[in-house]
């Protein structure tokens, strides 16, 4: 039986791994104590609080979509969701499904086409932010250097806090500057800030939003716990969620792989069998007539990480996920040692997934720390899309490095 204490024997605290790419942890934050909420206002948590940390469902801050994710598009996503629901129906998952009402229209959100202006790079925006009291003066000088009637367009990668800081600095420090934020992407909710000198009122007209439809998906995963917690059922769902994405990014999943290695004995790491080992590179097709084993062929591939499957319960799932995270961590360490015998030689951290088919937790094994995401409930369509975006970014980054 895997326990959180086993994990705490190796790492006393873990860093919170954000689901959304633009949310960056603060490495200087102190670990959360047992007297504080493990999920509020801190980027580090004590390992002994892992169960409490995982008991809270993460709610995406933005509507998930396939923007800026290589190789994913709405047509692929629609086919993917249809295939997932077909698998769920086939194994007897009946709901809850949130069908669209007959005659209902897709939800619409306002977006705005950027007006004519000069694009400000991320580096230049950071320089503006670093100017502190002089930011208003710097922005006015930049506006005076561009053709009359144009505006400055700040990048969409800025955080909401930075946009507000520039907006306030520009309009309060110098009343000759006007500013307005506008939505440029319906799926992600990304916003940009436009700045212009007073007298160029045509920009206000250009920044009139138009409505575009967002795709909607209904997922049956909410009914998975009704199947009484059979692990083969969870693994069937994990297959349906993960394997199409693996195929899309050239990732190969090896099933039931033993991560036993001579090197792990000196680290006192227990042997165990991985449900899924993910690699990118050469195919895992094995020619047994030539005496080539799967483990030998696997070594030619670049190791990405592992997936640990657990039974899906309606009650008590927090403990199962905490066990899965512990087991996943030990598997990653064992595979790292078996691959290189050096925990500090990897360019990209090993990646782990713990799931019961409905609920998902991801982790990264870094040289000096462990990162763990909050729990994501894929019964919600927006959360499922967030999971796909997160995994797609991970798979693509490893593929590029490989």
Coordinates of C-alpha atoms in Angstrom, one line a residue, residues 108-326:
X108 CA -21.1 33.7 -27.9
X109 CA -18.4 36.0 -26.6
X110 CA -17.2 39.4 -27.8
X111 CA -13.9 39.8 -29.5
X112 CA -12.2 42.8 -31.0
X113 CA -10.1 43.1 -34.1
X114 CA -6.9 45.0 -33.2
X115 CA -6.8 48.6 -34.6
X116 CA -4.0 49.9 -36.7
X117 CA -0.9 50.4 -34.6
X118 CA 2.7 49.5 -33.7
X119 CA 3.2 46.1 -32.1
X120 CA 5.0 46.2 -28.8
X121 CA 7.3 43.2 -28.1
X122 CA 7.3 41.3 -24.8
X123 CA 10.9 42.7 -24.1
X124 CA 9.8 46.3 -24.8
X125 CA 6.7 45.8 -22.6
X126 CA 8.9 44.5 -19.8
X127 CA 11.1 47.6 -20.1
X128 CA 8.1 49.8 -19.8
X129 CA 7.1 47.9 -16.6
X130 CA 10.6 48.3 -15.2
X131 CA 10.5 52.1 -15.5
X132 CA 8.3 52.4 -12.4
X133 CA 7.6 56.1 -12.0
X134 CA 8.8 57.0 -15.5
X135 CA 6.5 54.5 -17.3
X136 CA 3.9 57.2 -18.3
X137 CA 6.7 59.4 -19.8
X138 CA 8.2 56.5 -21.7
X139 CA 4.8 55.4 -23.1
X140 CA 4.1 59.0 -24.3
X141 CA 7.5 59.2 -26.0
X142 CA 6.8 55.9 -27.8
X143 CA 3.4 57.2 -28.9
X144 CA 4.9 60.4 -30.3
X145 CA 7.4 58.4 -32.3
X146 CA 4.8 56.5 -34.3
X147 CA 2.7 57.9 -37.2
X148 CA -0.2 60.2 -36.2
X149 CA -3.5 58.3 -35.8
X150 CA -1.8 55.0 -34.8
X151 CA -1.7 53.4 -31.4
X152 CA 0.6 51.1 -29.3
X153 CA -0.6 47.5 -29.1
X154 CA 0.7 45.7 -26.0
X155 CA 1.2 41.9 -26.3
X156 CA -1.5 39.4 -25.3
X157 CA 1.1 37.5 -23.2
X158 CA 1.0 40.2 -20.5
X159 CA -0.7 39.2 -17.3
X160 CA -3.9 41.0 -16.1
X161 CA -1.8 42.6 -13.4
X162 CA 0.7 44.0 -15.8
X163 CA -2.0 45.3 -18.2
X164 CA -3.7 47.1 -15.3
X165 CA -0.4 48.5 -14.2
X166 CA 0.4 50.0 -17.6
X167 CA -3.1 51.2 -18.1
X168 CA -3.1 53.0 -14.8
X169 CA 0.4 54.4 -15.3
X170 CA -0.4 55.7 -18.8
X171 CA -3.7 57.4 -18.0
X172 CA -3.0 58.7 -14.5
X173 CA 0.6 59.9 -15.1
X174 CA -0.2 61.7 -18.3
X175 CA -3.7 62.7 -19.1
X176 CA -2.8 63.0 -22.8
X177 CA -2.9 59.2 -23.2
X178 CA -6.0 57.1 -23.5
X179 CA -6.1 53.3 -23.1
X180 CA -8.5 50.4 -23.5
X181 CA -8.2 46.6 -23.0
X182 CA -10.0 44.3 -25.5
X183 CA -10.5 40.6 -26.1
X184 CA -8.7 39.1 -29.1
X185 CA -9.3 35.4 -28.7
X186 CA -12.7 33.9 -28.0
X187 CA -11.4 30.6 -26.7
X188 CA -8.7 31.6 -24.3
X189 CA -10.1 34.9 -23.3
X190 CA -6.7 36.6 -24.1
X191 CA -6.8 40.4 -23.9
X192 CA -4.6 43.2 -25.2
X193 CA -4.1 46.8 -24.2
X194 CA -4.2 49.6 -26.8
X195 CA -2.8 53.0 -26.0
X196 CA -3.2 56.2 -28.1
X197 CA -2.9 60.0 -27.7
X198 CA -6.1 62.0 -27.1
X199 CA -7.5 63.3 -30.3
X200 CA -7.4 60.0 -32.1
X201 CA -11.0 59.1 -31.3
X202 CA -11.3 56.7 -34.3
X203 CA -9.6 54.1 -32.2
X204 CA -12.6 54.0 -29.9
X205 CA -14.8 53.2 -32.9
X206 CA -12.3 50.5 -34.1
X207 CA -12.4 48.8 -30.7
X208 CA -16.1 47.8 -31.0
X209 CA -16.4 44.1 -30.2
X210 CA -18.1 41.6 -32.4
X211 CA -19.6 38.3 -31.2
X212 CA -18.3 34.9 -32.2
X213 CA -19.5 31.5 -31.3
X214 CA -17.6 29.1 -29.0
X215 CA -17.8 25.4 -29.5
X216 CA -19.5 23.4 -26.8
X217 CA -18.7 19.8 -25.8
X218 CA -20.7 17.5 -23.5
X219 CA -18.7 14.8 -21.7
X220 CA -20.0 11.7 -20.1
X221 CA -17.1 11.3 -17.6
X222 CA -19.2 12.4 -14.7
X223 CA -20.9 9.0 -14.6
X224 CA -17.6 7.0 -14.3
X225 CA -17.7 6.4 -10.5
X226 CA -21.1 4.7 -11.0
X227 CA -19.2 1.6 -12.4
X228 CA -18.0 0.7 -8.9
X229 CA -14.3 1.5 -9.1
X230 CA -12.9 -1.2 -11.4
X231 CA -9.4 -0.4 -12.5
X232 CA -9.7 -1.9 -16.0
X233 CA -12.6 0.6 -16.5
X234 CA -10.4 3.5 -15.5
X235 CA -7.6 2.3 -17.8
X236 CA -10.1 2.1 -20.7
X237 CA -11.0 5.7 -20.2
X238 CA -7.4 6.8 -19.7
X239 CA -6.6 5.0 -23.1
X240 CA -9.4 7.0 -24.7
X241 CA -8.2 10.3 -23.2
X242 CA -4.5 9.9 -23.6
X243 CA -3.7 7.6 -26.6
X244 CA -5.2 9.8 -29.4
X245 CA -3.0 12.7 -28.1
X246 CA 0.0 10.4 -27.9
X247 CA -0.6 9.4 -31.6
X248 CA -0.9 13.0 -32.6
X249 CA 2.5 14.0 -31.1
X250 CA 4.5 10.8 -31.8
X251 CA 4.5 9.6 -28.2
X252 CA 4.6 5.8 -27.7
X253 CA 3.0 4.2 -24.6
X254 CA 4.6 1.0 -23.2
X255 CA 2.2 -0.9 -21.0
X256 CA 3.0 -2.8 -17.8
X257 CA 6.7 -2.1 -17.9
X258 CA 8.9 -3.2 -14.9
X259 CA 11.0 -0.3 -13.7
X260 CA 13.3 -2.5 -11.7
X261 CA 17.0 -1.6 -12.1
X262 CA 20.2 -2.3 -10.3
X263 CA 20.9 1.4 -9.8
X264 CA 17.7 2.0 -7.7
X265 CA 18.9 -0.2 -4.9
X266 CA 21.4 2.3 -3.6
X267 CA 18.6 4.9 -3.4
X268 CA 16.4 2.5 -1.5
X269 CA 13.6 2.8 -4.1
X270 CA 11.1 -0.1 -4.2
X271 CA 10.5 -2.0 -7.4
X272 CA 7.2 -1.7 -9.2
X273 CA 5.5 -2.0 -12.5
X274 CA 4.4 1.1 -14.4
X275 CA 0.9 1.0 -16.0
X276 CA 2.1 3.2 -18.8
X277 CA 5.6 4.4 -19.7
X278 CA 5.7 7.3 -22.3
X279 CA 8.5 7.8 -24.7
X280 CA 9.1 9.7 -27.9
X281 CA 11.5 8.7 -30.7
X282 CA 12.0 5.2 -32.3
X283 CA 9.0 2.9 -32.6
X284 CA 8.6 0.3 -30.0
X285 CA 7.9 -2.5 -32.5
X286 CA 10.0 -5.4 -31.5
X287 CA 11.5 -8.1 -33.7
X288 CA 11.6 -11.1 -31.3
X289 CA 13.2 -13.3 -33.9
X290 CA 16.4 -11.2 -33.6
X291 CA 16.4 -11.5 -29.8
X292 CA 15.6 -7.8 -29.2
X293 CA 13.6 -7.3 -26.0
X294 CA 11.1 -4.5 -25.5
X295 CA 13.3 -2.9 -22.7
X296 CA 16.3 -2.9 -25.1
X297 CA 14.3 -1.3 -27.9
X298 CA 12.7 1.2 -25.4
X299 CA 16.1 2.5 -24.4
X300 CA 16.5 3.9 -27.9
X301 CA 13.6 6.3 -27.3
X302 CA 13.6 9.4 -25.2
X303 CA 11.8 8.9 -21.9
X304 CA 9.0 11.3 -21.2
X305 CA 7.4 9.8 -18.1
X306 CA 4.7 7.5 -16.7
X307 CA 1.0 7.3 -16.1
X308 CA -0.4 5.6 -13.0
X309 CA -4.0 4.4 -13.1
X310 CA -6.3 4.0 -10.1
X311 CA -9.9 2.9 -9.5
X312 CA -12.5 5.6 -9.8
X313 CA -14.7 6.1 -6.7
X314 CA -17.4 8.5 -5.8
X315 CA -16.1 8.7 -2.2
X316 CA -12.6 8.3 -1.0
X317 CA -10.9 9.2 -4.3
X318 CA -8.6 11.7 -2.6
X319 CA -6.6 9.0 -0.9
X320 CA -6.4 6.9 -4.1
X321 CA -5.0 9.9 -6.0
X322 CA -2.5 10.7 -3.2
X323 CA -1.3 7.0 -3.4
X324 CA -1.0 7.3 -7.2
X325 CA 1.1 10.5 -6.9
X326 CA 3.4 8.7 -4.5

